[in-house]
């Protein structure tokens, strides 16, 4: 096949849509929709020989030149017999060397390394460089060379990090090339528009850009429809008009419109490939073999969601294969590869592989594995693409700003990785300012609260990460160490002061308790005295009742003894006397029962007296009128005397006063980690104050807001004896909570011998989150 035939040979790429990465030069057969822009660029390039293409990040500058302009130069010029050779370079970490390597690829000889050295030497010639390079490449009217320097803005970042020397040489070379216009030598630069102002830093370069710039316009609706539908037709497929219109509508207004559409179509076609082998470069002769409909797209949740969920799945795969559960290496990786410009927009920030390994603190194998997942074909979230080994000094970069703007984990307004990294950088710069103050005055350290926060914060930072924000790692470490010493001393003083206050409160409480105990003893003594006097009065009344009963019985018996002849009348009178006796006995019994409410033993004695009276009555009624009345009366008196004696012996004796324990009451200090927990903590404080442990009331002195937040909720005990009762206290506290569950933490080994911590001292710590109580509380 001749060179002319080779120029027009069409070889389809492996799939109709490349995804998020830019189009490559070999993918020109599936690049549709920007033909008019490519014509305009070619026309201006042939006149000016140098052209600067600029626009927003993600607007498709690289794809247009790679797949639209460079192939067109090679193909169309072949009609007139002209030969075009094209090469692509990017500044990255070695702008001039990378350009020399790209140009050396155009040579047909076998001296590749020597060609690189020769071209690199020519680039140092300054204004005479373009003419010498044209001579070295043997360019002419029919042998032309076009150089694409992609992502030219990387040159300014290189000058910032490594000095202006190479940037000055390259810009001087381009200015001279525009002025001298050596025959057959052309150059195209692609650059983000926000870097146009940086061009003025180099002499004559701003004027050259003004004369050669081309602002990339947006694609029309018709052009977008062609870019969506026509690649599928080359693979014997079809994109339905409804799906194409929906993709355009969903991406309208986004500067990443075409990359988002390409990525969505790539994912949708990937699903079709499992059922349609024609996507693997096979073609049918009759009608489309596969069709993508609107419902296929709607199932995925939208164009931006497709990209974000795809990135989530790649992250999960990479972490599952190379990282431990809970690792934040992927987050740290992308936080290192992204940044924020002066306008607050997220941008790419290329880093070498060696830098990424150091910043993330991970091992080389894991970082390589993670990056390989994100740069694999069909994903292309990072570059360099493919599976070629990345050297330690090679740059790793985000393939397209669309990933930064659409992956929710990166772009979230508050907790996105870009914003979190930006705030982290502000913290480091503030620490550098504080370190300056500390070096001037060693008492100017961080506050106790800030020290605790920065101590935890520094666990995920290292010296390599700090270089991004000014370095000075050792100075900040000295500041932090001094702050920790001061913080610990202040905490010790606070604990001692709190213990003194607690001792004073306990002493005051003991004094008040002693006074209350004495007052209760006096009240009990008065109550016992009143009971004793009431019992004496009750005894006196009972004796009077007994005397009356004996008198009535004596009169009745005498009457019966003297009037034995009138037996019938006597029995009637005895019955009447018995009724009187029963009434008196009932009255005595009712009064006795009323008094028995204050003295239980006296009431029992009255009951027995009642029974004795009833028995006596029966005996009297059954007495023979001729029997010895004196013996009966003696018997009655003896029984009464026994009853009175029993009553004396059963008099209630007051119990000795209660002996109160001097063991200190349990004290629970509630520690909350946010002010939102205070209202729940106050209600919990009331509930805990109603608890008893070992017959001692639990005291809750107060609630304190602390900044050292735990991952779990803890009840801390500090002495072995207290920790045994602490388990019972923990269960009772958990019975009060719906959530969260409290765990007992035994700190007796650390603080058991401390004299500054009193007995029965507990601390209840709550991690961030809601404190749920079981019993409802009324709102005050």
XYZ file of C-alpha atoms in Angstrom:
780
model
C 0.000 0.000 0.000
C 1.399 3.411 -0.996
C 1.781 6.326 1.448
C -1.169 8.059 -0.235
C -3.350 4.971 0.164
C -2.248 4.680 3.800
C -3.363 8.257 4.460
C -6.897 7.494 3.305
C -7.203 4.016 4.862
C -10.022 3.932 7.438
C -9.658 1.719 10.480
C -12.424 1.954 13.050
C -11.397 2.117 16.696
C -12.523 -0.564 19.116
C -15.697 1.239 20.213
C -17.878 4.099 18.968
C -17.463 6.368 22.030
C -14.150 6.912 23.870
C -15.699 8.059 27.124
C -14.323 10.825 29.297
C -10.799 10.980 27.858
C -9.981 13.150 24.800
C -10.162 11.646 21.314
C -6.896 10.299 19.946
C -5.660 11.022 16.418
C -6.478 7.453 15.341
C -10.123 7.968 16.385
C -10.848 10.573 13.693
C -13.378 8.249 11.934
C -15.790 8.558 14.919
C -15.204 12.288 15.535
C -18.285 14.168 14.287
C -19.886 17.561 14.789
C -16.907 19.944 14.724
C -15.968 19.895 11.071
C -16.580 23.642 10.631
C -14.350 24.472 13.579
C -11.624 22.210 12.197
C -11.863 23.972 8.802
C -11.508 27.387 10.435
C -8.481 26.294 12.475
C -6.725 24.727 9.462
C -7.349 27.849 7.397
C -5.857 30.181 10.035
C -2.968 27.818 10.773
C -1.837 27.782 7.131
C -1.704 31.592 7.169
C -0.132 32.234 10.581
C 1.813 28.991 11.238
C 1.207 29.466 14.996
C -2.263 29.204 16.541
C -3.420 29.351 20.200
C -6.696 27.481 20.847
C -8.246 28.406 24.200
C -11.527 27.919 26.037
C -12.982 26.669 29.312
C -11.664 23.478 30.845
C -13.449 20.477 29.397
C -14.726 22.222 26.263
C -12.993 19.739 23.932
C -9.874 21.630 22.785
C -7.600 18.589 22.819
C -10.096 16.316 21.053
C -10.696 18.880 18.308
C -7.007 19.231 17.462
C -6.084 15.564 17.941
C -9.005 13.958 16.057
C -10.208 16.866 13.908
C -7.318 19.077 12.808
C -4.210 16.868 12.690
C -5.834 14.032 10.675
C -7.332 16.598 8.296
C -3.898 18.089 7.628
C -2.539 14.657 6.803
C -5.485 13.585 4.638
C -6.455 16.699 2.696
C -2.928 17.823 1.935
C -2.271 14.438 0.400
C -4.456 15.544 -2.542
C -1.842 18.149 -3.507
C 1.070 15.870 -2.879
C 2.162 17.615 0.336
C 3.366 15.503 3.221
C 2.305 16.375 6.783
C 3.960 14.949 9.875
C 2.328 15.702 13.218
C 3.403 15.174 16.815
C 1.883 15.816 20.241
C 3.683 16.977 23.397
C 2.693 18.326 26.811
C 4.889 20.472 29.113
C 4.378 18.509 32.336
C 7.611 18.275 34.379
C 10.077 18.676 31.423
C 8.612 20.950 28.718
C 11.602 21.138 26.362
C 12.618 17.497 26.745
C 9.048 16.282 26.136
C 8.860 18.442 22.994
C 12.195 17.061 21.788
C 11.015 13.478 22.320
C 7.803 14.106 20.361
C 9.696 15.677 17.449
C 12.254 12.852 17.435
C 9.411 10.385 16.782
C 8.998 12.014 13.331
C 12.436 10.898 12.199
C 12.783 7.821 10.015
C 16.368 6.990 11.081
C 17.435 4.648 13.831
C 19.161 7.292 15.945
C 16.244 8.140 18.194
C 18.223 9.096 21.302
C 20.669 11.204 19.297
C 17.764 12.945 17.574
C 16.287 13.847 20.952
C 19.592 15.353 22.087
C 20.024 17.309 18.835
C 16.500 18.735 18.944
C 16.802 19.566 22.629
C 19.996 21.508 21.857
C 18.210 23.452 19.104
C 15.448 24.498 21.500
C 18.093 26.330 23.528
C 18.997 28.592 20.581
C 16.337 31.174 21.426
C 15.164 33.267 18.469
C 17.247 31.331 15.983
C 15.756 28.055 17.145
C 12.759 27.801 14.724
C 14.914 28.168 11.613
C 17.461 25.674 12.916
C 14.682 23.199 13.843
C 13.168 23.511 10.347
C 16.569 22.711 8.898
C 17.037 19.760 11.242
C 13.574 18.351 10.371
C 14.090 19.079 6.677
C 10.770 20.917 6.362
C 9.674 22.536 3.098
C 6.567 23.475 1.152
C 5.866 19.796 0.462
C 7.294 18.379 3.711
C 5.500 20.027 6.604
C 5.559 19.434 10.369
C 2.808 20.467 12.797
C 3.514 20.433 16.539
C 0.630 20.241 19.032
C 1.634 21.433 22.524
C -1.397 20.272 24.484
C -2.401 21.776 27.842
C 0.101 24.591 27.447
C -0.938 26.067 30.835
C 1.229 23.396 32.491
C 4.215 25.495 31.415
C 3.255 28.234 33.868
C 2.960 25.773 36.742
C 6.372 24.347 35.807
C 7.852 27.862 35.933
C 6.306 28.398 39.352
C 7.774 25.186 40.779
C 11.106 24.902 38.950
C 11.988 28.359 37.695
C 11.413 30.409 34.510
C 14.314 29.179 32.390
C 12.580 26.501 30.275
C 9.349 28.513 30.060
C 11.317 31.530 28.814
C 13.113 29.441 26.152
C 9.911 27.852 24.866
C 7.908 31.108 24.702
C 10.834 32.848 22.989
C 10.948 29.973 20.470
C 7.216 30.370 19.712
C 7.416 34.166 19.389
C 10.329 33.829 16.989
C 8.458 31.145 15.038
C 5.502 33.525 14.567
C 7.769 36.345 13.459
C 10.101 34.402 11.140
C 7.579 31.798 9.912
C 10.106 29.141 8.807
C 8.874 27.221 5.800
C 6.965 24.008 6.571
C 6.999 24.408 10.405
C 3.677 24.918 12.241
C 2.592 24.900 15.900
C -0.763 24.692 17.707
C -1.157 25.410 21.436
C -4.191 24.446 23.516
C -4.734 26.325 26.768
C -7.457 27.074 29.300
C -8.746 30.630 28.923
C -8.110 31.579 32.543
C -4.352 31.349 31.855
C -4.337 33.991 29.122
C -3.216 36.573 31.653
C -0.180 34.472 32.575
C 1.108 34.846 28.995
C 2.083 38.430 29.747
C 4.773 37.221 32.169
C 7.063 36.473 29.216
C 8.368 39.105 26.836
C 6.532 39.302 23.533
C 4.367 36.240 24.231
C 1.181 38.161 25.065
C 1.387 39.987 21.711
C 1.883 36.680 19.917
C -1.169 35.176 21.640
C -3.310 38.194 20.753
C -2.395 37.774 17.115
C -3.001 34.019 16.956
C -5.715 33.148 19.469
C -8.870 31.223 18.588
C -11.638 30.985 21.214
C -13.380 27.649 20.806
C -17.166 28.155 20.327
C -19.930 25.890 21.624
C -21.396 23.195 19.433
C -24.821 23.750 17.887
C -27.730 21.379 18.527
C -27.355 19.822 15.065
C -23.638 19.259 15.609
C -24.295 17.579 18.943
C -26.904 15.283 17.375
C -24.349 14.234 14.739
C -21.696 13.602 17.415
C -24.198 11.377 19.273
C -25.828 9.422 16.453
C -23.298 8.978 13.645
C -20.589 6.981 15.512
C -23.167 4.298 16.371
C -24.092 3.913 12.699
C -20.476 2.986 11.872
C -20.869 0.059 14.280
C -24.189 -1.003 12.766
C -26.120 0.505 15.673
C -28.572 3.276 16.318
C -29.176 5.929 18.967
C -32.868 6.774 19.140
C -33.748 10.467 18.514
C -35.525 10.602 21.878
C -32.372 9.484 23.707
C -30.171 11.880 21.738
C -32.483 14.827 22.493
C -32.584 13.894 26.181
C -28.780 13.695 26.412
C -28.447 17.136 24.825
C -31.091 18.593 27.116
C -29.586 17.095 30.288
C -26.101 18.370 29.458
C -27.190 21.776 28.168
C -25.483 24.634 29.959
C -22.615 22.465 31.167
C -19.099 23.237 29.986
C -18.548 19.466 29.969
C -21.414 18.808 27.590
C -19.707 16.638 24.980
C -17.470 14.654 27.437
C -20.501 13.839 29.608
C -22.456 12.685 26.572
C -19.532 10.571 25.331
C -19.116 8.961 28.776
C -22.829 8.179 29.104
C -22.950 6.612 25.630
C -19.796 4.588 26.364
C -21.426 3.057 29.479
C -24.723 2.374 27.708
C -22.934 0.734 24.771
C -20.851 -1.356 27.151
C -24.046 -2.973 28.438
C -25.162 -3.615 24.851
C -21.858 -5.310 24.025
C -22.806 -8.314 26.152
C -25.732 -9.019 23.804
C -24.466 -7.503 20.567
C -20.995 -8.660 19.370
C -21.201 -6.116 16.528
C -19.835 -3.503 18.900
C -16.526 -5.348 18.648
C -15.834 -4.026 15.139
C -18.247 -6.346 13.356
C -20.910 -5.101 10.943
C -24.239 -6.391 9.647
C -25.667 -6.003 6.186
C -29.319 -5.374 7.009
C -30.566 -2.706 9.398
C -29.160 -1.763 12.822
C -28.163 -4.705 14.958
C -28.601 -2.795 18.218
C -30.446 0.293 19.386
C -30.122 2.449 22.484
C -33.502 3.760 23.618
C -34.450 6.446 26.119
C -35.480 3.896 28.763
C -31.940 2.483 28.824
C -30.716 5.916 29.881
C -33.514 6.771 32.313
C -32.776 3.613 34.305
C -29.339 5.059 35.158
C -30.570 8.235 36.862
C -29.207 10.993 34.628
C -26.040 11.989 32.816
C -24.108 13.348 35.804
C -25.252 10.486 38.051
C -23.889 8.012 35.484
C -20.418 9.493 35.846
C -20.543 9.765 39.645
C -21.826 6.220 40.170
C -19.221 4.878 37.709
C -16.459 6.572 39.719
C -17.910 5.141 42.953
C -17.840 1.628 41.528
C -14.227 1.998 40.357
C -13.258 3.263 43.804
C -14.959 0.275 45.451
C -13.138 -2.157 43.149
C -9.753 -0.527 43.761
C -10.200 -0.403 47.526
C -11.444 -3.970 47.665
C -8.356 -5.249 45.840
C -5.533 -3.066 47.165
C -6.592 -1.273 50.364
C -7.777 -2.112 53.849
C -11.422 -1.456 54.839
C -11.928 2.140 55.906
C -8.834 3.355 54.074
C -8.884 6.945 52.812
C -6.084 6.527 50.269
C -8.380 7.148 47.274
C -9.664 10.330 48.882
C -6.123 11.545 49.636
C -5.060 10.629 46.087
C -7.733 12.768 44.423
C -7.314 15.569 46.953
C -3.669 15.721 45.856
C -4.614 15.690 42.144
C -7.197 18.498 42.389
C -7.061 22.091 43.506
C -9.011 25.332 43.514
C -8.157 28.378 41.417
C -8.564 32.036 42.358
C -12.177 31.978 41.133
C -13.058 29.118 43.478
C -13.319 26.577 40.644
C -11.948 23.042 40.942
C -9.052 22.346 38.597
C -6.596 19.545 37.805
C -3.291 19.445 39.671
C -0.878 16.884 38.175
C 1.580 15.195 40.552
C 4.369 12.694 40.070
C 3.770 9.124 41.158
C 6.512 9.461 43.777
C 4.786 12.506 45.287
C 1.444 10.701 45.427
C 3.004 7.765 47.272
C 4.481 10.093 49.889
C 1.392 12.295 50.273
C -1.010 9.381 50.774
C 1.387 7.535 53.073
C 0.613 4.283 51.269
C 2.948 1.733 49.723
C 3.941 1.867 46.057
C 2.136 -1.346 45.076
C -1.200 -0.146 46.470
C -0.982 3.284 44.848
C -0.041 1.782 41.488
C -2.952 -0.654 41.717
C -5.445 2.088 42.555
C -4.202 4.346 39.744
C -4.318 1.454 37.257
C -7.995 0.926 38.071
C -8.783 4.587 37.419
C -6.748 4.835 34.174
C -7.839 1.549 32.581
C -9.466 1.569 29.150
C -13.202 1.994 29.523
C -12.657 4.143 32.615
C -9.947 6.693 31.726
C -10.442 8.838 34.831
C -6.667 9.301 35.225
C -3.811 9.634 32.760
C -1.470 8.363 31.431
C -4.074 6.010 29.967
C -3.680 2.314 29.343
C -1.551 -0.207 31.171
C 1.996 0.944 30.376
C 4.203 1.118 33.493
C 4.304 4.570 35.114
C 7.731 5.716 36.257
C 8.133 7.343 39.670
C 8.860 10.739 38.104
C 5.965 10.523 35.598
C 3.042 12.875 36.118
C -0.360 11.458 37.052
C -3.300 13.699 36.182
C -7.102 13.702 36.142
C -8.153 12.999 32.573
C -10.922 15.593 32.409
C -12.334 18.344 34.615
C -15.768 16.776 34.089
C -14.801 14.098 36.639
C -13.939 16.809 39.192
C -17.193 18.670 38.589
C -19.550 15.661 38.445
C -18.179 13.100 40.921
C -20.198 13.919 44.034
C -17.413 12.904 46.404
C -15.109 15.509 44.860
C -17.554 18.296 44.040
C -19.945 18.339 47.026
C -20.291 21.998 48.158
C -19.242 21.502 51.788
C -17.837 18.015 52.371
C -16.484 17.404 48.874
C -12.825 16.452 48.667
C -11.836 19.696 46.903
C -13.438 21.913 49.550
C -12.106 19.825 52.405
C -8.597 20.009 50.991
C -8.923 23.766 50.515
C -9.951 24.228 54.153
C -7.129 21.926 55.237
C -4.638 24.109 53.396
C -5.986 27.177 55.203
C -5.475 25.404 58.527
C -1.845 24.640 57.689
C -1.151 28.227 56.690
C -2.718 29.397 59.945
C -0.423 27.019 61.833
C 2.571 28.540 60.065
C 1.481 31.987 61.234
C 1.076 30.652 64.782
C 4.517 29.023 64.557
C 5.998 32.439 63.742
C 4.386 33.893 66.871
C 5.578 30.984 69.013
C 9.172 31.410 67.873
C 9.013 35.031 68.991
C 7.240 34.264 72.285
C 7.305 30.689 73.611
C 4.101 31.301 75.571
C 2.139 32.089 72.417
C 0.922 28.508 71.843
C -2.363 26.987 70.707
C -5.344 26.943 73.038
C -6.242 23.703 74.802
C -9.211 23.101 72.510
C -7.237 23.875 69.347
C -4.379 21.646 70.548
C -6.652 18.603 70.858
C -8.171 19.240 67.439
C -4.801 19.752 65.708
C -3.287 16.726 67.449
C -5.895 14.482 65.819
C -5.778 16.473 62.579
C -2.035 15.914 62.157
C -2.429 12.121 62.190
C -3.444 12.171 58.485
C -0.795 14.701 57.422
C 2.892 14.366 56.570
C 5.813 16.527 55.485
C 5.288 15.808 51.774
C 1.667 16.945 51.974
C 2.715 20.118 53.824
C 5.038 21.141 50.981
C 1.940 21.993 48.927
C 1.045 24.744 51.415
C 4.455 26.121 52.323
C 6.195 23.227 54.090
C 7.896 24.027 57.437
C 6.773 20.696 58.907
C 9.289 20.721 61.776
C 8.333 24.238 62.898
C 4.674 23.272 63.196
C 5.614 20.089 65.067
C 7.561 22.149 67.624
C 4.552 24.409 68.085
C 2.244 21.431 68.579
C 4.552 19.749 71.115
C 4.784 22.929 73.192
C 1.002 23.364 73.006
C 0.457 19.791 74.236
C 2.701 20.423 77.279
C 0.780 23.587 78.188
C -2.562 21.864 77.553
C -1.713 18.940 79.821
C -0.606 21.292 82.595
C -3.836 23.277 82.333
C -5.897 20.088 82.399
C -4.101 18.930 85.548
C -4.810 22.267 87.236
C -8.446 22.118 86.189
C -8.802 18.587 87.567
C -7.252 19.648 90.872
C -9.530 22.687 91.095
C -12.547 20.571 90.250
C -11.607 18.068 92.939
C -11.265 20.856 95.502
C -14.661 22.210 94.557
C -16.095 18.729 94.767
C -14.537 18.231 98.210
C -16.109 21.486 99.415
C -19.469 20.474 97.988
C -19.264 17.091 99.667
C -18.290 18.639 103.010
C -21.222 21.035 102.788
C -23.520 18.204 101.846
C -22.273 16.082 104.784
C -22.905 18.994 107.167
C -26.430 19.483 105.807
C -27.052 15.732 106.008
C -25.881 15.702 109.638
C -28.258 18.554 110.485
C -31.137 16.791 108.743
C -30.325 13.578 110.635
C -30.313 15.384 113.999
C -33.609 17.049 113.165
C -35.155 13.708 112.221
C -33.898 12.217 115.516
C -35.550 15.021 117.490
C -38.808 14.554 115.598
C -38.743 10.807 116.206
C -38.077 11.373 119.915
C -41.106 13.676 120.126
C -43.216 11.123 118.270
C -42.107 8.350 120.697
C -42.949 10.522 123.651
C -46.406 11.225 122.248
C -46.940 7.500 121.654
C -45.870 6.714 125.240
C -48.252 9.319 126.690
C -51.077 8.071 124.494
C -50.456 4.510 125.726
C -50.581 5.695 129.358
C -53.890 7.453 128.747
C -55.251 4.363 127.050
C -54.207 2.196 130.013
C -55.930 4.565 132.467
C -59.173 4.524 130.465
C -59.145 0.723 130.270
C -58.660 0.442 134.048
C -61.645 2.726 134.606
C -63.757 0.591 132.241
C -62.646 -2.588 134.063
C -63.555 -1.052 137.417
C -66.999 -0.103 136.174
C -67.566 -3.583 134.810
C -66.474 -5.181 138.091
C -68.761 -2.887 140.028
C -71.747 -3.748 137.835
C -71.010 -7.451 138.136
C -70.717 -7.177 141.905
C -74.063 -5.390 142.199
C -75.756 -7.952 139.973
C -74.303 -10.897 141.846
C -75.334 -9.420 145.243
C -78.816 -8.836 144.003
C -79.105 -12.454 142.792
C -77.712 -13.797 146.063
C -80.308 -11.874 148.144
C -83.232 -12.490 145.827
C -82.849 -16.159 144.953
C -86.556 -16.751 145.305
C -87.399 -14.516 142.410
C -85.224 -16.432 139.974
C -87.064 -15.391 136.921
C -86.865 -11.692 137.721
C -83.230 -12.054 138.740
C -82.320 -13.622 135.401
C -84.073 -10.794 133.562
C -82.183 -8.205 135.589
C -78.916 -10.074 135.034
C -79.656 -10.035 131.311
C -80.222 -6.305 131.476
C -76.988 -5.827 133.432
C -75.174 -8.026 130.919
C -76.481 -5.851 128.084
C -75.153 -2.796 129.894
C -71.818 -4.517 130.368
C -71.680 -5.442 126.668
C -72.419 -1.812 125.683
C -69.641 -0.581 127.955
C -67.305 -3.215 126.610
C -68.154 -2.236 123.011
C -67.527 1.399 123.800
C -64.183 0.512 125.371
C -63.339 -1.655 122.371
C -64.118 1.125 119.856
C -61.980 3.606 121.759
C -59.257 1.068 122.126
C -59.270 0.369 118.373
C -59.098 4.096 117.647
C -56.031 4.406 119.865
C -54.502 1.237 118.432
C -53.756 3.054 115.157
C -50.727 4.631 116.876
C -49.705 1.556 118.837
C -50.193 -1.857 117.280
C -49.301 -3.854 120.367
C -51.798 -1.908 122.513
C -54.576 -2.739 120.035
C -53.741 -6.438 120.350
C -53.952 -6.201 124.112
C -57.401 -4.545 123.922
C -58.631 -7.320 121.727
C -57.564 -9.888 124.303
C -59.251 -7.849 127.017
C -62.437 -7.906 124.974
C -62.269 -11.667 124.766
C -61.689 -11.891 128.537
C -64.723 -9.718 129.199
C -66.927 -11.867 126.996
C -65.636 -14.985 128.767
C -66.295 -13.374 132.097
C -69.807 -12.513 131.056
C -70.511 -16.100 130.135
C -69.163 -17.264 133.462
C -71.309 -14.777 135.309
C -74.435 -15.833 133.446
C -73.747 -19.447 134.143
C -72.939 -18.926 137.821
C -75.114 -20.769 140.301
C -76.751 -18.298 142.701
C -75.700 -20.469 145.565
C -72.022 -20.660 144.555
C -69.297 -18.790 146.286
C -69.414 -15.350 144.787
C -66.170 -14.269 146.452
C -64.164 -16.949 144.661
C -65.625 -15.926 141.325
C -64.807 -12.305 141.980
C -61.197 -13.149 142.950
C -60.853 -15.076 139.718
C -62.109 -12.123 137.728
C -59.703 -9.745 139.488
C -56.776 -12.071 138.892
C -57.534 -12.217 135.191
C -57.828 -8.450 135.012
C -54.479 -8.009 136.744
C -52.873 -10.377 134.263
C -54.355 -8.383 131.390
C -53.028 -5.137 132.754
C -49.606 -6.662 133.207
C -49.665 -7.902 129.654
C -50.604 -4.452 128.489
C -47.607 -2.952 130.315
C -45.262 -5.477 128.825
C -46.595 -4.921 125.286
C -46.061 -1.186 125.348
C -44.238 -0.115 122.202
C -40.592 0.786 122.611
C -39.140 3.159 119.951
C -36.465 1.782 117.709
C -33.005 3.265 118.074
C -32.172 5.960 115.570
C -30.865 4.794 112.228
C -27.126 4.786 111.769
C -26.308 6.471 108.424
C -23.507 5.381 106.198
C -20.588 7.745 105.677
C -19.705 6.191 102.283
C -19.745 9.045 99.673
C -22.610 9.020 97.216
C -21.774 8.085 93.599
C -21.100 11.191 91.458
C -21.572 11.127 87.668
C -20.117 13.948 85.559
C -21.770 14.136 82.132
C -19.452 15.106 79.235
C -21.116 16.047 75.904
C -19.350 16.619 72.570
C -21.783 19.143 71.033
C -24.122 21.829 72.295
C -27.058 20.106 70.524
C -26.846 17.275 73.113
C -27.310 19.563 76.131
C -31.121 19.492 76.359
C -31.194 15.662 76.201
C -28.311 15.501 78.666
C -30.207 17.702 81.148
C -33.207 15.382 81.035
C -30.922 12.385 81.446
C -29.314 14.140 84.419
C -32.712 14.253 86.184
C -33.287 10.558 85.527
C -29.851 9.533 86.790
C -30.328 11.654 89.942
C -33.315 9.457 90.813
C -31.200 6.271 90.753
C -29.720 4.495 93.800
C -26.604 2.348 93.910
C -26.089 0.254 97.070
C -28.845 2.291 98.825
C -27.012 5.537 98.010
C -28.494 8.259 95.835
C -26.613 9.012 92.612
C -25.522 12.640 92.264
C -25.049 14.422 88.921
C -23.146 17.670 89.655
C -23.379 19.076 86.130
C -22.904 18.822 82.360
C -19.692 19.885 80.625
C -19.077 20.525 76.910
C -15.808 18.997 75.741
C -14.174 19.039 72.331
C -12.462 15.645 72.455
C -15.155 13.539 70.771
C -15.121 9.758 71.090
C -16.340 7.185 68.600
C -18.411 5.440 71.296
C -20.243 6.378 74.472
C -18.437 5.522 77.697
C -18.989 5.412 81.457
C -15.513 5.806 82.950
C -14.527 4.541 86.400
C -11.172 5.237 88.042
C -10.857 2.868 91.022
C -11.298 -0.882 91.239
C -13.996 -0.771 93.928
C -15.905 1.873 91.974
C -15.711 -0.133 88.736
C -17.490 -3.081 90.427
C -20.452 -0.832 91.218
C -19.952 0.942 87.879
C -21.269 -2.059 85.925
C -24.584 -1.831 87.835
C -24.645 1.922 87.222
C -23.979 1.400 83.506
C -26.917 -1.023 83.187
C -29.248 1.397 84.953
C -28.129 4.251 82.670
C -28.643 2.087 79.558
C -32.149 1.280 80.855
C -32.848 5.017 80.613
C -31.600 5.289 76.997
C -33.047 4.231 73.669
C -29.775 5.148 72.039
C -26.818 5.165 72.219
C -25.530 2.259 74.302
C -22.983 3.147 76.998
C -19.863 1.009 77.550
C -17.990 0.785 80.866
C -14.308 1.795 80.586
C -12.076 0.720 83.505
C -9.285 3.264 84.063
C -8.300 1.960 87.495
C -4.901 0.733 86.291
C -4.023 4.273 85.216
C -5.694 6.322 87.956
C -6.313 3.778 90.745
C -3.438 5.126 92.848
C -4.246 8.803 92.284
C -5.154 10.717 95.434
C -6.650 13.570 93.390
C -9.629 11.431 92.340
C -12.196 10.787 95.058
C -14.064 7.548 95.636
C -17.329 6.896 93.741
C -16.263 9.250 90.914
C -17.655 8.469 87.426
C -17.601 10.288 84.068
C -20.270 9.710 81.378
C -18.890 10.632 77.904
C -21.177 10.948 74.846
C -19.907 10.729 71.261
C -21.464 13.054 68.622
C -25.076 12.202 67.849
C -28.518 12.250 69.443
C -29.096 11.084 73.030
C -32.378 9.157 72.955
C -34.311 8.781 76.227
C -36.892 6.047 76.877
C -39.270 7.972 79.125
C -40.955 11.089 77.619
C -40.172 14.464 79.162
C -42.476 17.426 79.087
C -41.192 20.598 77.450
C -40.681 23.443 79.879
